[in-house]
Coordinates of C-alpha atoms in Angstrom, one line a residue:
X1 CA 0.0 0.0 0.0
X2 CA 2.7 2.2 0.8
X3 CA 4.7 1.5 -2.4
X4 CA 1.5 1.8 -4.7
X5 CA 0.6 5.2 -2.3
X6 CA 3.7 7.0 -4.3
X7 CA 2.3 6.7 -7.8
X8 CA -1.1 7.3 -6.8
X9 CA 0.4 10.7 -5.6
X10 CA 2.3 10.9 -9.0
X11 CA 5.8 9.2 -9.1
X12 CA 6.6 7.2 -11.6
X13 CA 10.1 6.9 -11.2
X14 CA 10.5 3.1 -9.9
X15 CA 13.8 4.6 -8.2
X16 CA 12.0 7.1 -5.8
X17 CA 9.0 4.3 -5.3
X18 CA 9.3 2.6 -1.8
X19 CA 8.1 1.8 1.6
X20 CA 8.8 0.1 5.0
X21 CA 9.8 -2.9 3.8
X22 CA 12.1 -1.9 1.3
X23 CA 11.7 0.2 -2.5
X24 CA 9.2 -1.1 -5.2
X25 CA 10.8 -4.4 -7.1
X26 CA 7.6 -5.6 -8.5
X27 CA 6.9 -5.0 -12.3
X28 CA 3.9 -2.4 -13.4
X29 CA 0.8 -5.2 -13.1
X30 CA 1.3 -5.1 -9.7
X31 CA 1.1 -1.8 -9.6
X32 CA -2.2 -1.3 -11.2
X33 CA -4.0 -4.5 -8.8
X34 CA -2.5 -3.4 -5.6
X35 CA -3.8 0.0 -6.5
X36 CA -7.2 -1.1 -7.0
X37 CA -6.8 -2.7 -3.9
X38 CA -5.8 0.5 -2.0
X39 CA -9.2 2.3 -3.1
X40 CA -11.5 -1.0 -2.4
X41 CA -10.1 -1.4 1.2
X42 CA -10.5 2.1 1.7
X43 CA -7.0 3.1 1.3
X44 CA -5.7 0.6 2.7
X45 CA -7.0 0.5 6.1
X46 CA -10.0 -1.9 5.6
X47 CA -7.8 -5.1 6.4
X48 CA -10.7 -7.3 6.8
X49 CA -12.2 -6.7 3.4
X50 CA -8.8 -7.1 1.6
X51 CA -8.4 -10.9 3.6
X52 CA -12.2 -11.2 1.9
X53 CA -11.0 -10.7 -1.3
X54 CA -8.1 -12.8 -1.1
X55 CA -9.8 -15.4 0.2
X56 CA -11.5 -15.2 -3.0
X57 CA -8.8 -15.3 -5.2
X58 CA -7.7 -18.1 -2.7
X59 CA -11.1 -20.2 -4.0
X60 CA -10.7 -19.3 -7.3
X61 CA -7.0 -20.4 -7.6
X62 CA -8.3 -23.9 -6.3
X63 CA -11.1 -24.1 -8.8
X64 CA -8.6 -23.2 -11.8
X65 CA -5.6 -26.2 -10.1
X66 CA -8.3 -28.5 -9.9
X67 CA -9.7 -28.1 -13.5
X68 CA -5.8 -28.5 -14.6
X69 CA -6.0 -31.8 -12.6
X70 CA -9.1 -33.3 -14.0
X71 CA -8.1 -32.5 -17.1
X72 CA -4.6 -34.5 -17.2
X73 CA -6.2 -37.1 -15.1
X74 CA -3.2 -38.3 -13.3
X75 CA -4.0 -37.6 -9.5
X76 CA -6.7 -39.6 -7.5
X77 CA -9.1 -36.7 -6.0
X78 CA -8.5 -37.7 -2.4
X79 CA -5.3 -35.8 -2.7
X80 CA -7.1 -32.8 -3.0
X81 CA -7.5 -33.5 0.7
X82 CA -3.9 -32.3 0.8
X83 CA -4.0 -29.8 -1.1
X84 CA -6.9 -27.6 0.2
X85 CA -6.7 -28.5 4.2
X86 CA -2.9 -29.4 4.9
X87 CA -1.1 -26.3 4.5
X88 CA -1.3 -23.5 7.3
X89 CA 1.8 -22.1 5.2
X90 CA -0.4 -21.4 2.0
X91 CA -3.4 -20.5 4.0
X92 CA -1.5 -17.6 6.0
X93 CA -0.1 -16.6 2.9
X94 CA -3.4 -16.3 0.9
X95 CA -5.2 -14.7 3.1
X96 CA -3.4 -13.4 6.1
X97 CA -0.3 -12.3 4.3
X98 CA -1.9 -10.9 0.8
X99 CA 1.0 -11.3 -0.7
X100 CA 1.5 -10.7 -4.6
X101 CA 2.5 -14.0 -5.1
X102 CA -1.2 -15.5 -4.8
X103 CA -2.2 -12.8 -7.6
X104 CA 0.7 -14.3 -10.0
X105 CA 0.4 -17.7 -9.6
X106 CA -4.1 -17.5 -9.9
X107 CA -2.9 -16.0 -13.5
X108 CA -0.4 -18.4 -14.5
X109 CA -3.1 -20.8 -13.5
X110 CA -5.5 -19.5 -15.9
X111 CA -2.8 -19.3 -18.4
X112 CA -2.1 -23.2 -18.0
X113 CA -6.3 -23.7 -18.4
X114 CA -5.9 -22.0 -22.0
X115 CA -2.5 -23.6 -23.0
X116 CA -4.7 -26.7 -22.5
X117 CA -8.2 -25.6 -24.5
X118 CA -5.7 -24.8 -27.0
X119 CA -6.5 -21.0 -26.6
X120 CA -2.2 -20.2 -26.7
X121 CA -2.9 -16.2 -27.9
X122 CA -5.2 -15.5 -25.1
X123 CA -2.6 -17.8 -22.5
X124 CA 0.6 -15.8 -23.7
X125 CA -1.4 -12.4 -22.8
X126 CA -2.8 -14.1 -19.2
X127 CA 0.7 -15.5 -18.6
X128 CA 2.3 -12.0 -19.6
X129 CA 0.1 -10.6 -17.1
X130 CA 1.2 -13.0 -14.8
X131 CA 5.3 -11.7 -15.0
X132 CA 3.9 -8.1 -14.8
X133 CA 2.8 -9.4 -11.0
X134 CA 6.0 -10.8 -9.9
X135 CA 8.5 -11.8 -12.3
X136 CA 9.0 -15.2 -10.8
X137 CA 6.8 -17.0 -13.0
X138 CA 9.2 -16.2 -15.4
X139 CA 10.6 -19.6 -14.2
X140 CA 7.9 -21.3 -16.7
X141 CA 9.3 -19.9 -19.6
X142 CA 11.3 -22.5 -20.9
X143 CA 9.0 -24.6 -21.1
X144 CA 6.3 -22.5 -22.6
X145 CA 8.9 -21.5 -25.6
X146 CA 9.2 -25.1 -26.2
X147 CA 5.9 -25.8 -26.5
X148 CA 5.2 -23.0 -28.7
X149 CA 7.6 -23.8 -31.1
X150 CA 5.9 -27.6 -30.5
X151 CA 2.1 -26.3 -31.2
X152 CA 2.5 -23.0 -33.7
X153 CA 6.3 -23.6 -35.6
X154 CA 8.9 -21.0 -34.8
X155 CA 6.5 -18.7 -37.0
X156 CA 3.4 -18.3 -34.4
X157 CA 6.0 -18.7 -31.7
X158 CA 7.1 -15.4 -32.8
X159 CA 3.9 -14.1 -33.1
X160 CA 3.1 -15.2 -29.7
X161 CA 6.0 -13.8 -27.7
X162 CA 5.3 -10.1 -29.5
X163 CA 1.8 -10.6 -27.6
X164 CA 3.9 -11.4 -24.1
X165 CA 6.0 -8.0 -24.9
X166 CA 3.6 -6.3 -25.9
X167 CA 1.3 -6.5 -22.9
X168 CA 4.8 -5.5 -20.7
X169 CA 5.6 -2.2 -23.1
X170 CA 1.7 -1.2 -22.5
X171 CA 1.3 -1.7 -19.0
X172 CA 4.8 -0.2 -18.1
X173 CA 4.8 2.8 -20.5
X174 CA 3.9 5.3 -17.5
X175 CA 7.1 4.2 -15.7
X176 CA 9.3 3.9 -18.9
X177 CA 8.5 7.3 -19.9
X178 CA 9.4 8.5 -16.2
X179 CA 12.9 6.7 -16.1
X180 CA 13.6 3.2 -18.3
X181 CA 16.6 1.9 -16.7
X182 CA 15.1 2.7 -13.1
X183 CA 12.4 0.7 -14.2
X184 CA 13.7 -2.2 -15.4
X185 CA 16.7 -2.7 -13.1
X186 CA 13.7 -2.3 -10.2
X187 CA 11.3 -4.5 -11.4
X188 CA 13.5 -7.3 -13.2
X189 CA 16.2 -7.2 -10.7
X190 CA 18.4 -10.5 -11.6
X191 CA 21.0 -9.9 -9.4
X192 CA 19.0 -8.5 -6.3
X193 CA 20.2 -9.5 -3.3
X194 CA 18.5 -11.9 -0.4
X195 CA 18.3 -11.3 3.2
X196 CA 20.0 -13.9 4.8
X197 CA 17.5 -14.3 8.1
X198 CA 14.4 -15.1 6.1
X199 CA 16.1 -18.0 3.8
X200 CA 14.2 -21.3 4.0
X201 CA 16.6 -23.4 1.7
X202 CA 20.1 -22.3 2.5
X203 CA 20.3 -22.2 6.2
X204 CA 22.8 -24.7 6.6
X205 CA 25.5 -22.4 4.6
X206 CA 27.3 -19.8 6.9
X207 CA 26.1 -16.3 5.4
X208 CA 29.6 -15.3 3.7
X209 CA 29.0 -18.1 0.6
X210 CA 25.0 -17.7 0.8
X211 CA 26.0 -13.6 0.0
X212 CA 28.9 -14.9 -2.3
X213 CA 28.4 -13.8 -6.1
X214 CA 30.3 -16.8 -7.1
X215 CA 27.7 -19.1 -5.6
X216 CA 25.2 -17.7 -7.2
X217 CA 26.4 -18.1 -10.4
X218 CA 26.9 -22.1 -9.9
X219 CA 23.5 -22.3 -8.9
X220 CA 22.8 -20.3 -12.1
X221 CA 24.6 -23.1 -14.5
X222 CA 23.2 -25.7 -12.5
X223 CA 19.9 -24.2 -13.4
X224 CA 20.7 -24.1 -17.0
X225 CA 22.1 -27.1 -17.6
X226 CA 19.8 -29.2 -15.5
X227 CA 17.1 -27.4 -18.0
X228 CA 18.9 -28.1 -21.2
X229 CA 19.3 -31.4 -19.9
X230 CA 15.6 -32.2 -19.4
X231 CA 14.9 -30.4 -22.5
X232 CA 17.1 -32.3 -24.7
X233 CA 16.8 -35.6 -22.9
X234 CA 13.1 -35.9 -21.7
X235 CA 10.5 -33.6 -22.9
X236 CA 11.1 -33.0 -26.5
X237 CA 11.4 -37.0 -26.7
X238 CA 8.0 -36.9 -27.6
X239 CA 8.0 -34.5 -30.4
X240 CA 11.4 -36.6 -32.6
X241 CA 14.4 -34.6 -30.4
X242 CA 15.3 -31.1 -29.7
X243 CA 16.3 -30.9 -33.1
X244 CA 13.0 -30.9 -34.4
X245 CA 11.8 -28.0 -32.2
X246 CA 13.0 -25.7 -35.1
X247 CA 10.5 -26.2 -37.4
X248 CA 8.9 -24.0 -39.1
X249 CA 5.4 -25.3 -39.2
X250 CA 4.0 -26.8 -35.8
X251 CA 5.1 -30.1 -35.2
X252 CA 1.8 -31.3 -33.1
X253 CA -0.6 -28.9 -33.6
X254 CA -2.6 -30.7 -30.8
X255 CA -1.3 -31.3 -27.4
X256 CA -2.7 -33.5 -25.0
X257 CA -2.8 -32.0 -21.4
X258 CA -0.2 -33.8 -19.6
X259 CA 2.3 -32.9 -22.6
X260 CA 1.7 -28.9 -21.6
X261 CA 1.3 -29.1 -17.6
X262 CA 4.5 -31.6 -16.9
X263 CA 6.9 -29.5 -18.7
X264 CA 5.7 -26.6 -17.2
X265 CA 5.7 -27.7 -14.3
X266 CA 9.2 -29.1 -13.8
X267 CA 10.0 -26.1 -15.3
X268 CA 9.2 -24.4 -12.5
X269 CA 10.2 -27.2 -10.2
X270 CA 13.9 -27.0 -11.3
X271 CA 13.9 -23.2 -10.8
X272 CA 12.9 -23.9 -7.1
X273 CA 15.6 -26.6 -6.6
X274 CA 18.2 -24.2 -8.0
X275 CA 17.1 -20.8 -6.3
X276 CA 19.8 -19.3 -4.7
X277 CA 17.4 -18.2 -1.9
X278 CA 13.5 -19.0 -0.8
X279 CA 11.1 -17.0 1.3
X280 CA 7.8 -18.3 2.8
X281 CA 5.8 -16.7 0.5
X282 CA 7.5 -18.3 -2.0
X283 CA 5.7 -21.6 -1.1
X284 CA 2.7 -20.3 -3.5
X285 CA 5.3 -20.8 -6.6
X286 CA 5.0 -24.2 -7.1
X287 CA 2.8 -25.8 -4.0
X288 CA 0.0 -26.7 -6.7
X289 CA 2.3 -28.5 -8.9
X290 CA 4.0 -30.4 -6.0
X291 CA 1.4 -33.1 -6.1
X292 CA 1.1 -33.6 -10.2
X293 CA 4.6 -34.0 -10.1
X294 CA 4.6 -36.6 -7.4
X295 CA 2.3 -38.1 -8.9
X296 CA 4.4 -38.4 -12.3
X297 CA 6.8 -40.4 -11.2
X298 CA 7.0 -43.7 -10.4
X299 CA 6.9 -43.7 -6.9
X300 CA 4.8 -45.3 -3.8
X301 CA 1.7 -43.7 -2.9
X302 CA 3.3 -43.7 0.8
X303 CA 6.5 -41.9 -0.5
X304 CA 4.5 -39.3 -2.2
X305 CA 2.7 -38.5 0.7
X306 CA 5.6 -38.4 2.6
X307 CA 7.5 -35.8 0.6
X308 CA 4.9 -33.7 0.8
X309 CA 4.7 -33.7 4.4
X310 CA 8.1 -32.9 5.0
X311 CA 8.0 -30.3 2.4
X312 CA 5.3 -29.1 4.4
X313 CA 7.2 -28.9 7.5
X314 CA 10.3 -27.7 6.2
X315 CA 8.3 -24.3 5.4
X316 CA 6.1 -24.3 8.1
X317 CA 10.2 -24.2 10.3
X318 CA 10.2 -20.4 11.4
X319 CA 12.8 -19.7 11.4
X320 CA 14.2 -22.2 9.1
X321 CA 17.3 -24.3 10.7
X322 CA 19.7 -26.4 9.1
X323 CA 18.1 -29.5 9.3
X324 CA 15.1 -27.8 7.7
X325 CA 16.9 -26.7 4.9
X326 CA 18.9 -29.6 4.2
X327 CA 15.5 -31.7 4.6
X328 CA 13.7 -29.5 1.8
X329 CA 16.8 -29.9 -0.7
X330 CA 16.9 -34.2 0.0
X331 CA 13.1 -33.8 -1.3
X332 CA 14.2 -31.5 -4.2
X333 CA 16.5 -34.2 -5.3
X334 CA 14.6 -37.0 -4.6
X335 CA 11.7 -35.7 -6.6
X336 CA 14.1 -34.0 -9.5
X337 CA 15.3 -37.3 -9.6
X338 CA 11.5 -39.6 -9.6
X339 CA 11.0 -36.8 -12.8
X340 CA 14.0 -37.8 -14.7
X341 CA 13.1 -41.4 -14.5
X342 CA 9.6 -41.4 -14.7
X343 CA 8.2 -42.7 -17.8
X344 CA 8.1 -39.9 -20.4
X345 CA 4.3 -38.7 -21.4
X346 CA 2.4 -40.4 -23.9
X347 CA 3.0 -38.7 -27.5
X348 CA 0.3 -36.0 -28.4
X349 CA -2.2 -36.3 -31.4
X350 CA -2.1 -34.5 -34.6
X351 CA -5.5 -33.1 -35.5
X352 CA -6.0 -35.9 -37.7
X353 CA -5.3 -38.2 -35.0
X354 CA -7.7 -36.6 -33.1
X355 CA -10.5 -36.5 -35.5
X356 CA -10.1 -40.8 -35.7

C-alpha cells in the first residue's frame, strides 16, 4: 500500500517508489492490482475486506488447479485432501499475508487452463500478465517456448512472444517514460540481493557463501544445464528430439494435457531446486504442482505423501534451521530425480489423429 501510495500521488520513477519494507521491485501489473486494492479497502485500512477478497482469489485459484488436474487425469481426487486442508503455510499466505504471489500464480493458473483448451494467444497475454505481477513465473518460460515452437512452428512462436512483450511495453509505459533503466533494473532485478534471516533453503550455509556472487552463479549453471538437460533428454522425446523444435510449421498442432502441464511444471520445479534463496511466500510458486509431479513419477503412494509432508514442515520451520533446509533440498533431489526417471508422457495427437 505504501509502495502503490507513491504513484497514486504521481511518481513514476521506480527509483523514488518505496516503503517500510524496502523500495518497489515488482513489475507495473502489480502496480495497477495493488492500487485497485488500495481504493477498495479504503485506502488501505479496511484489512478485513482485503483478507475477503483474497480469500477469494484463494477459491478461485483452487477451482482453476483443480480443473488443470481433471483435465490430465493423473492424480486420485482424495489428494485434494492435501491440497486444500494441509497447509497453514499457503493458507496464511493467501489470506493473512496478501501477498502478490497468490495474484501471480491465480494467473499463471489461468494461463495453463488456455495452454490446454488450445487458446495459446489468449494464455501468452494471461501469462504475460502473470510476469507483470512478480516476475517469478518467469521460471515457466522455458517450457512455454518449447511448446510454442511444439504447437504453432517458430513462426506463431514469434507471433506469440510479440503478444507477451507487448502487454509489458503497455502496461509499463507510465514508468518507462518517467525513467527506463530505473524501471527495469527495479522491477526485473536479476541480481538482487536476499536477506540472509528469512532464507528457507540455504540455512545450513554460513552467510559469507550464501551472500557470495560466485555461488550464485553455480547455482545459475546448475539451473541451465539441469534445464537443457531435461529439455534435450526428456521432454522433446515426444516431439522426434530437440532438433526438431526448429520447425517452421508446428510439429503437433494438438497437445494432449499432460504434454503442456509436466513440462511446465518441472520447469518451475527445477527453478525452485536451483534458487539461490527461498522466502515463505515463496511456497505459493509451485505448492500446486508439488502433487502432479509426485504423482508423475514412479513412486509409492506412501512416499508421495511423505515428501509432501516434509516439504510441508520444512516451510512451516520459522525460522528455518539447518536441518530444515537440508531436509527440503533431499526432497528436491529426490523428486528432481523420480522426474528424470519417470516414464516420459504419452505422445500427443495431430489433429487428424484426433479426429479418428
Amino acid at each position: 500500500m505504501q509502495e502503490v501510495e507513491g504513484v497514486i500521488n504521481g511518481t513514476y520513477d521506480y527509483m523514488q517508489l518505496k516503503g517500510d519494507t524496502g523500495p518497489l521491485v515488482y513489475p507495473a501489473g502489480f502496480v495497477y492490482i495493488f492500487t485497485a486494492l488500495y481504493y477498495i479497502t479504503s485506502l488501505g485500512a479496511n484489512i478485513r475486506l482485503g483478507q475477503y477478497l483474497f480469500a477469494a482469489l484463494y477459491c478461485g485459484n483452487l477451482l482453476l488447479v483443480f480443473n488443470i488436474y481433471r483435465k490430465t487425469c493423473k492424480v486420485p481426487p482424495y489428494v485434494f485432501f492435501f491440497m486444500c486442508c494441509a497447509s497453514y503455510r499457503i493458507h496464511s499466505i493467501y489470506v493473512l499475508r496478501m501477498f502478490n504471489d497468490p495474484v501471480a500464480m491465480c494467473l499463471l493458473y489461468l494461463a495453463v487452463n488456455l495452454f490446454i483448451y488450445n487458446h495459446w494467444a489468449w494464455g501468452c497475454l494471461v501469462y504475460s500478465l502473470a510476469v507483470s505481477v512478480k516476475m517469478n513465473v518467469l521460471l515457466f518460460s522455458p517450457a512455454l517456448l518449447m511448446l510454442l515452437l511444439v504447437s504453432q512452428g517458430w513462426l506463431k512462436t514469434v507471433y506469440h512472444l510479440v503478444i507477451c512483450a507487448t502487454v509489458q511495453l503497455v502496461l509499463a509505459l507510465p514508468f518507462l517514460a518517467a525513467n527506463p533503466v530505473g524501471y527495469i533494473v527495479r522491477s526485473f532485478d536479476l541480481g538482487r540481493q536476499f536477506f540472509y534471516k528469512w532464507t528457507v533453503n540455504w540455512r545450513f550455509l554460513p552467510e559469507e557463501l550464501f551472500l557470495n556472487r560466485y555461488f550464485h552463479l553455480v547455482l545459475l549453471l546448475l539451473h541451465i544445464v539441469a534445464l537443457v538437460t531435461f529439455l534435450s533428454k526428456r521432454w522433446s522425446r515426444s516431439y522426434g528430439g530437440a532438433s526438431s523444435l526448429l520447425s517452421r510449421s508446428p510439429i503437433h498442432p494438438v497437445l494432449n494435457s499432460n504434454q503442456i502441464v509436466l513440462p511446465l511444471f518441472a520447469a518451475n520445479f527445477i527453478g525452485m531446486c536451483f534458487s539461490r534463496s527461498l522466502h515463505y511466500q515463496f511456497y505459493v510458486w509451485y505448492f500446486h504442482t508439488l502433487h502432479y509431479l509426485l504423482w508423475s513419477t514412479q513412486m509409492s503412494v506412501k512416499y508421495r505423501l511423505l515428501i509432501l509432508g516434509v516439504i510441508e514442515l520444512c516451510w512451516n520451520t520459522y525460522p528455518s534451521t539447518v536441518f530444515s533446509s537440508a531436509a527440503l533440498h533431499v526432497c528436491h533431489a529426490i523428486l528432481l530425480g523420480g522426474l528424470w526417471y519417470s516414464e516420459t508422457t504419452e505422445k500427443p495427437k495431430t489433429a487428424a489423429q484426433k479426429m479418428e
